[in-house]
XYZ file of C-alpha atoms in Angstrom:
433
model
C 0.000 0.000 0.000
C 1.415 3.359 -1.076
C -0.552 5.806 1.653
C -2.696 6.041 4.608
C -4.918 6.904 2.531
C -4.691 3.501 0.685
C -4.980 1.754 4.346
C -8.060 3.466 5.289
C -9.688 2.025 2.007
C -9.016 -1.248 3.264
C -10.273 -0.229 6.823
C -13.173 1.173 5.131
C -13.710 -2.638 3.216
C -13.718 -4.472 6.221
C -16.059 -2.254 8.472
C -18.594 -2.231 5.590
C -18.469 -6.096 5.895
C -18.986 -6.177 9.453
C -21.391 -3.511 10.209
C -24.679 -2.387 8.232
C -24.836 -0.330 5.238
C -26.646 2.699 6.662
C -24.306 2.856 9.768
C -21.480 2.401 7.418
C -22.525 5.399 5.352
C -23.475 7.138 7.814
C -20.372 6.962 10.510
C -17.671 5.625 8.552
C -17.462 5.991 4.877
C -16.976 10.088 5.434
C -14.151 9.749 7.960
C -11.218 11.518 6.329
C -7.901 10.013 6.623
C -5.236 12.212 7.660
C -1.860 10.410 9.010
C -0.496 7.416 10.895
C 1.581 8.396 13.893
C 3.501 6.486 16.224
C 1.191 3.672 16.802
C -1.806 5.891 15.871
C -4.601 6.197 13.143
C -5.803 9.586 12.978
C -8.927 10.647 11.403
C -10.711 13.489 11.081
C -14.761 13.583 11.512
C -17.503 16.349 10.025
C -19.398 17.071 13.213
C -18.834 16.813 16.798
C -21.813 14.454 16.778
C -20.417 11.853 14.219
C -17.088 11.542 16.544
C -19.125 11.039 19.429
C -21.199 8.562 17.838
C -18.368 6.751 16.392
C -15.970 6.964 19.989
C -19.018 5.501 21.393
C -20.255 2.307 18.931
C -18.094 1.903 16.307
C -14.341 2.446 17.998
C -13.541 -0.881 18.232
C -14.567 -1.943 15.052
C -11.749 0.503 13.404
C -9.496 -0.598 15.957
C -10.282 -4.448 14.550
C -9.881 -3.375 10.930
C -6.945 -1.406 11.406
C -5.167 -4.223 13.014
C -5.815 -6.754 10.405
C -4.830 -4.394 7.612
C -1.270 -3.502 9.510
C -0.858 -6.976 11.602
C -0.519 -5.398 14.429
C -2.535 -3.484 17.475
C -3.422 -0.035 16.108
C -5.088 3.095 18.460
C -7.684 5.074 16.494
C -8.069 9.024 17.602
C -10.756 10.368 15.610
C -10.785 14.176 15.623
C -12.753 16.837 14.811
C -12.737 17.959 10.725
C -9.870 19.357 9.844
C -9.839 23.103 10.758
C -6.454 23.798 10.054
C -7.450 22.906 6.655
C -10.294 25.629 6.610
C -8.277 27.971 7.782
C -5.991 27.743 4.804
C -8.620 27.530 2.397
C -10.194 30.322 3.581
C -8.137 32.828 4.036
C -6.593 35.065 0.498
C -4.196 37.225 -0.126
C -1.038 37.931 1.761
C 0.392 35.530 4.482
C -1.048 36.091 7.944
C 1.819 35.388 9.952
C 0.843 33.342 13.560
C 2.791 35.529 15.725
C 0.863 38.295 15.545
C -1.349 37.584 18.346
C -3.306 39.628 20.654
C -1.626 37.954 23.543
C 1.578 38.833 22.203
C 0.209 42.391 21.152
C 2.047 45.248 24.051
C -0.769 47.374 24.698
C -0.085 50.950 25.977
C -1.426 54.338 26.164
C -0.562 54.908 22.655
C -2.510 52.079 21.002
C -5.077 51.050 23.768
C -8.474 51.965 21.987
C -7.273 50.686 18.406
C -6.123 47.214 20.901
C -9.939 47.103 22.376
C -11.313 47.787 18.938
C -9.599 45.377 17.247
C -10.549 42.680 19.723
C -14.237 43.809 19.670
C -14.566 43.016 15.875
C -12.516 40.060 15.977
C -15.243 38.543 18.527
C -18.007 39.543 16.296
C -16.864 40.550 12.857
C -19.626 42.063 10.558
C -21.309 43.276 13.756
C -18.985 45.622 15.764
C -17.484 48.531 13.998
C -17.915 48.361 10.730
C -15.751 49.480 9.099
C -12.794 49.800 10.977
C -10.043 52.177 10.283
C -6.861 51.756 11.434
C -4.349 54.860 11.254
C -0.357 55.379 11.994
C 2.732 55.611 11.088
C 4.874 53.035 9.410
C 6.101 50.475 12.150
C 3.605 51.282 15.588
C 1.504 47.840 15.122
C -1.233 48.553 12.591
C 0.038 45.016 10.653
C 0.408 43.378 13.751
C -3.219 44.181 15.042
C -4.684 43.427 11.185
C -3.037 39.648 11.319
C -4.253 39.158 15.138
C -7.902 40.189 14.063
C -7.071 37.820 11.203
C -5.904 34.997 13.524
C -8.509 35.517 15.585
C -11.426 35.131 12.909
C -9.775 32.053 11.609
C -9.581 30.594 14.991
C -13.329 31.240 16.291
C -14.838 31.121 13.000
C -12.901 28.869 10.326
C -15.751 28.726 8.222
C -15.542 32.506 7.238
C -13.616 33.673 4.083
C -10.985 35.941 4.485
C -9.131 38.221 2.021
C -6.011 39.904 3.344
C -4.265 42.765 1.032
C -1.703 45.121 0.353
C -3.598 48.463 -0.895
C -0.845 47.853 -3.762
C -1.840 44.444 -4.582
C -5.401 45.036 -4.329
C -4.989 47.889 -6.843
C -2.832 45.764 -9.127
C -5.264 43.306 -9.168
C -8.092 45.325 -10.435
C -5.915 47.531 -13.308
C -5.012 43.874 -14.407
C -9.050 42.439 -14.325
C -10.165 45.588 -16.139
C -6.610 45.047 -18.979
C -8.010 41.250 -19.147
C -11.612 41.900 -19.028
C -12.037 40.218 -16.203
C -13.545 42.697 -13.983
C -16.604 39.753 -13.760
C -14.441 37.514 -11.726
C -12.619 40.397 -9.355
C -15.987 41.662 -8.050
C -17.545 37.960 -7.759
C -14.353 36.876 -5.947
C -14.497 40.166 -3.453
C -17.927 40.595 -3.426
C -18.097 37.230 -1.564
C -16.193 37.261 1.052
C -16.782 37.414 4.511
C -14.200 39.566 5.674
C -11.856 42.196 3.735
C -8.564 43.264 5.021
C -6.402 46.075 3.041
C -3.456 47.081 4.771
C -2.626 50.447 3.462
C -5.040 51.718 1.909
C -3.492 55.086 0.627
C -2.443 53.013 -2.269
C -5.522 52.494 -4.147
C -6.553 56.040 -4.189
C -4.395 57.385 -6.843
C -6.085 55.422 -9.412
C -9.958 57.018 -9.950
C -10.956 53.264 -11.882
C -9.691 51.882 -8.345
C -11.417 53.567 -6.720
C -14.705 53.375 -8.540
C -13.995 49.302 -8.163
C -13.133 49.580 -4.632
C -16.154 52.034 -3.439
C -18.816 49.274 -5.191
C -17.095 46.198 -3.471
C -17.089 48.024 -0.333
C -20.910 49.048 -0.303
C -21.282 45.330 -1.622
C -19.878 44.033 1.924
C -21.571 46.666 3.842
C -24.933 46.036 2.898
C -24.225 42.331 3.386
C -22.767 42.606 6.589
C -19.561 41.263 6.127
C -16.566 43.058 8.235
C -14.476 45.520 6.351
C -10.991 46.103 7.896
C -8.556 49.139 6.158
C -5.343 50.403 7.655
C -3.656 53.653 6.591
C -1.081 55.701 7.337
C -3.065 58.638 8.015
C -7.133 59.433 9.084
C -9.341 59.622 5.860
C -9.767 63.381 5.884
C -6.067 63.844 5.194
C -5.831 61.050 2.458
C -5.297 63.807 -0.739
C -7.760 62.625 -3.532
C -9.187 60.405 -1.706
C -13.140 60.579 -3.227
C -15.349 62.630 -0.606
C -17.815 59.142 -0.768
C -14.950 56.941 0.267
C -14.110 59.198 3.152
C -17.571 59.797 4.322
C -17.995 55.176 4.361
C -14.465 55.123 6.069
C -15.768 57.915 8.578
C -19.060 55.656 9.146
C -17.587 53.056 11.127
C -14.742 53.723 13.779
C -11.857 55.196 13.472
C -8.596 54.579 15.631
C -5.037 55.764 15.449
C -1.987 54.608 16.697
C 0.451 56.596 18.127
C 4.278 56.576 19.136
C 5.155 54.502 22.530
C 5.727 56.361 25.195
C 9.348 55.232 27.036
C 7.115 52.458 29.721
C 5.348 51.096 26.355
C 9.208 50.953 24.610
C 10.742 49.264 27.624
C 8.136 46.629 27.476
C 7.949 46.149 24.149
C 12.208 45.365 23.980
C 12.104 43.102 27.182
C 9.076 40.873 25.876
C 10.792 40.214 22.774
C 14.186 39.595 24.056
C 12.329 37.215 27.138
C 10.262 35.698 23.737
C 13.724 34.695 22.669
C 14.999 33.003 26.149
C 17.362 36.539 26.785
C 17.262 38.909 29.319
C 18.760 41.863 28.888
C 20.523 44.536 30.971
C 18.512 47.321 32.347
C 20.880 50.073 30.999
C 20.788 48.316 27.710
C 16.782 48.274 27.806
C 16.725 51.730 28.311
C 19.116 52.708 26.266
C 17.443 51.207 23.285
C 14.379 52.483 24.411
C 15.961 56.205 24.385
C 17.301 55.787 21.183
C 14.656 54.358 18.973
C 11.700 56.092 19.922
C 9.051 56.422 16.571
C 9.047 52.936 15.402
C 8.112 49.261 17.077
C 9.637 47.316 14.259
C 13.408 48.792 15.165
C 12.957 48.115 18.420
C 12.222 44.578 18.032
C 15.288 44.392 14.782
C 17.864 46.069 17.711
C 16.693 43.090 19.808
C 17.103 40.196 16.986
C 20.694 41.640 16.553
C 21.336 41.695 20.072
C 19.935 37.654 20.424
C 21.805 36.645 17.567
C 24.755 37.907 19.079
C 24.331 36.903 22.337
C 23.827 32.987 20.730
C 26.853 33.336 18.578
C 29.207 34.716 21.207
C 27.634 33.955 24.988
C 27.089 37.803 25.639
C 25.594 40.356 25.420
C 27.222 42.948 23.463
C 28.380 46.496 25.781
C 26.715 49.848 24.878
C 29.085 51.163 22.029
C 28.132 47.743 20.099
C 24.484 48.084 21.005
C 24.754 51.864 19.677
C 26.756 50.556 16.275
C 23.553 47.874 15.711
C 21.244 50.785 16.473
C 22.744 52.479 13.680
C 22.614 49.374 11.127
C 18.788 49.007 12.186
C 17.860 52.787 11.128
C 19.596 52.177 8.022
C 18.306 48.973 7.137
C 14.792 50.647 7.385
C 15.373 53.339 5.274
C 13.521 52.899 1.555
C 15.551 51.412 -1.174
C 16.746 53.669 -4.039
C 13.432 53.757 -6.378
C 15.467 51.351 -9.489
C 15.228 51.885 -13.182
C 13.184 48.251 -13.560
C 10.643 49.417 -11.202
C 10.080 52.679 -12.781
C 10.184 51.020 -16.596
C 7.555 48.120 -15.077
C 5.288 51.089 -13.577
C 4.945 52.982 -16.991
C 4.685 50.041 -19.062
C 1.649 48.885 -17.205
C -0.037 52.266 -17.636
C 0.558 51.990 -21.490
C -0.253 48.215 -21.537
C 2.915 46.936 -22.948
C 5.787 44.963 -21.546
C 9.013 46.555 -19.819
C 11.086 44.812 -22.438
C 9.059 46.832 -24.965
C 9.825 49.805 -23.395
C 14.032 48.869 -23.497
C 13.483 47.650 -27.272
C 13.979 48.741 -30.516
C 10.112 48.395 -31.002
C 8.798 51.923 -32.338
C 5.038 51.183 -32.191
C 3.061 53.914 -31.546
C 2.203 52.479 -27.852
C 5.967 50.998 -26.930
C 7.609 54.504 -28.203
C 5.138 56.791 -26.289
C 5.783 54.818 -22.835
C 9.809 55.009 -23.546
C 9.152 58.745 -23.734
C 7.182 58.534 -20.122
C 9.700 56.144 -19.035
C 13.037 58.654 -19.486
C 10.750 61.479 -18.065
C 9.884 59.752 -15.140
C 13.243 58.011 -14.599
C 14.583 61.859 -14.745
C 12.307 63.302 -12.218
C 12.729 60.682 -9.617
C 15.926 59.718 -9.305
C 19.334 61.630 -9.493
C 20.545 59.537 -12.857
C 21.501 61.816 -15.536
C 19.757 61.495 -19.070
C 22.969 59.960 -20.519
C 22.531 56.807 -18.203
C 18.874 56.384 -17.986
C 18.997 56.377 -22.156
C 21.720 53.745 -22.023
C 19.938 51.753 -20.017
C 16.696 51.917 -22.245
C 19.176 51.147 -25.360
C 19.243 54.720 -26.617
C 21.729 57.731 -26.399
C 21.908 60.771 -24.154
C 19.920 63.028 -27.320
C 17.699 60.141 -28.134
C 16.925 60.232 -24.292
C 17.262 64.312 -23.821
C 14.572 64.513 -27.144
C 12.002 62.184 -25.302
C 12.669 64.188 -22.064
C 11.624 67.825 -23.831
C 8.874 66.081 -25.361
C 7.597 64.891 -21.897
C 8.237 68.272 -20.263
C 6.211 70.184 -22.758
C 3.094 68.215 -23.132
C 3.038 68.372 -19.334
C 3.121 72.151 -19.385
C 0.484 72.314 -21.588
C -1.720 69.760 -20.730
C -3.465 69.120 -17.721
C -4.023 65.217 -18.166
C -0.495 64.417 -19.138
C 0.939 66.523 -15.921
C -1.907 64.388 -14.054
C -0.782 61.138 -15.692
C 2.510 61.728 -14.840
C 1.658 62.634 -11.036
C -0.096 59.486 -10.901
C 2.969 57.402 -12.184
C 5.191 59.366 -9.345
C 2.993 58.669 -6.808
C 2.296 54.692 -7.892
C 6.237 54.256 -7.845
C 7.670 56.576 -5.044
C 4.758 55.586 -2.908
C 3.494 58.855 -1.782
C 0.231 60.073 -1.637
């Protein structure tokens, strides 16, 4: 036999021949199959009611069967259907990582109502503040609270759909339906879900067909009941373009920021981490972190990894000079990479629905040679390459690349939708609202 699977067949054979058809199809023959483990059949049942039917009558008869098929004594542990599995099924969209727990969640002044209002729609999602509206800046918690409401839902209710999203990949996702013709399968796929989770939502709001899209699926879920979750990285009203509609639905439901530690909030965050990791650290080097990184959670906890690591590698813990070195590496590791010429070339080509390597060809179609001309402008205004390299990057020469720059620069002085278009390809790559 090559599988467990292929032995519970066999189990399945020999109960059906020793027990009657109905209770066979009715306790038995659904019983999925899941692994064999150190002396023990496990199965999984559909209902609470089923495993305590079959713990209670038909036990022994699997133990029987299983024995025969492996020649030896075999304990059966049937458990309850495979959750786990729901979970997975049912969730979409960017991994929800399991530490992000409320337990493990350090709740202080700064973030105590967006804490209690997170755990009030976990515990009832579609029912207690809907929607809610996260708001911070980059690195307080808002990710951590989205994947412990996430965690939550999935734990207490595995039956619910979840979709989980990057503003960025939820706007993606719709420019690409609408390019495809698709735009039939992105609402039916949103429009059904139980709960929708967009982390960041500045990013969809630079795009007006996004927005359209995203304004329907909302009202879609609203009137349905089904728990809407957005995080941003600043309160609707201050969200520039943002369509007065959207605002006034994100301003319907509760809204709650999160703010900087204070120093008691810091100094608990760095010693739960480090104690998470089987470290204690000094005092003076807890407050000393805590004094130097002040405006973000996720340094604080990358000062501490550092500090772990080389506390395991070396069997201490390194003095205050080292600790204010690592500091120093951690700020700089969380500064935004240089915007890079593939990123800017990708960006423009899916505005003018052709390829990057279009764009970097010799192709002089009317569509690849107007997004080359974007491309160079673009390239120009947001990074500090000169003309010279940005053309020989794209294939061409500094005057092939200098030409396409004028043209760019004129037709936004004179024309309001290609300075707009422009702004809108800025914004999509640099990330700014």
């Amino acid at each position: 036999m090559d599988s467990f699977f292929d032995v519970f067949q066999s189990v399945c054979n020999l109960c059906a021949s020793k027990i009657s058809t109905v209770a066979f199809d009715c306790w038995i023959k659904n019983l999925e199959p899941i692994r064999f483990n150190d002396g023990t059949a496990e199965l999984y049942a559909q209902s609470a009611y089923q495993k305590e039917i079959i713990d209670k009558y038909y036990i022994g008869f699997l133990k029987d069967a299983f024995e025969e098929v492996f020649g030896f004594p075999v304990e059966v542990s049937v458990l309850l259907e495979n959750t786990e599995k729901k979970k997975r099924e049912n969730l979409e969209g960017q991994s929800v990582t399991d530490r992000y727990t409320f337990e493990n969640f350090v709740v202080g002044p700064s973030n105590r109502f967006a804490h209690a209002a997170a755990l009030a729609v976990a515990s009832k999602p579609g029912f207690a503040y809907n929607p809610l509206f996260l708001y911070g800046s980059s690195g307080l918690g808002k990710t951590h609270l989205l994947n412990a409401i996430c965690n939550s839902i999935r734990e207490d209710y595995p039956d619910l759909k979840i979709i989980n999203k990057q503003g960025e990949q939820f706007a993606n996702e719709i420019i690409d339906a609408i390019h495809q013709f698709k735009t039939g399968d992105f609402r039916e796929k949103y429009r059904n879900t139980d709960v929708l989770v967009i982390d960041d939502i500045q990013f969809i709001i630079k795009k007006s067909a996004v927005q359209i899209e995203f304004f329907n699926t909302f009202n879609a879920l609203f009137e349905s009941s089904k728990q809407i979750i957005i995080s941003s990285d600043r309160p609707p009203k201050e969200l520039k373009d943002l369509d007065e509609r959207m605002t006034s639905r994100f301003e319907s439901g509760l809204l709650a920021d999160i703010q900087t530690p204070d120093f008691e909030t810091r100094i608990t965050i760095i010693k739960r981490k480090a104690k998470s990791q089987n470290v204690e650290l000094p005092e003076q080097t807890v407050q000393y972190i805590a004094n130097e990184i002040k405006n973000n959670i996720r340094q604080l906890e990358g000062i501490v990894n550092k500090l772990v690591a080389h506390k395991n590698l070396s069997g201490e813990i390194p003095d205050l000079s080292r600790v204010a070195s690592l500091i120093s590496e951690v700020k700089k590791e969380d500064l935004p990479e240089p915007i890079s010429l593939d990123k800017i070339i990708a960006t423009v080509a899916r505005y003018f629905n052709v390829t990057s390597q279009d764009i970097c060809s010799k192709k002089q179609s009317s569509d690849a040679s107007t997004a080359r001309h974007y491309a160079i402008y673009v390239a120009r205004e947001v990074t500090d390459l000169t003309l010279k390299t940005i053309g020989k990057y794209l294939g061409r020469d500094h005057s092939t690349a200098s030409i396409s720059y004028k043209k760019i620069e004129n037709e936004v002085k004179r024309n309001p939708n290609t300075k707009d278009l422009v702004n809108e390809m800025i914004k999509d790559i640099t990330g700014e609202i």
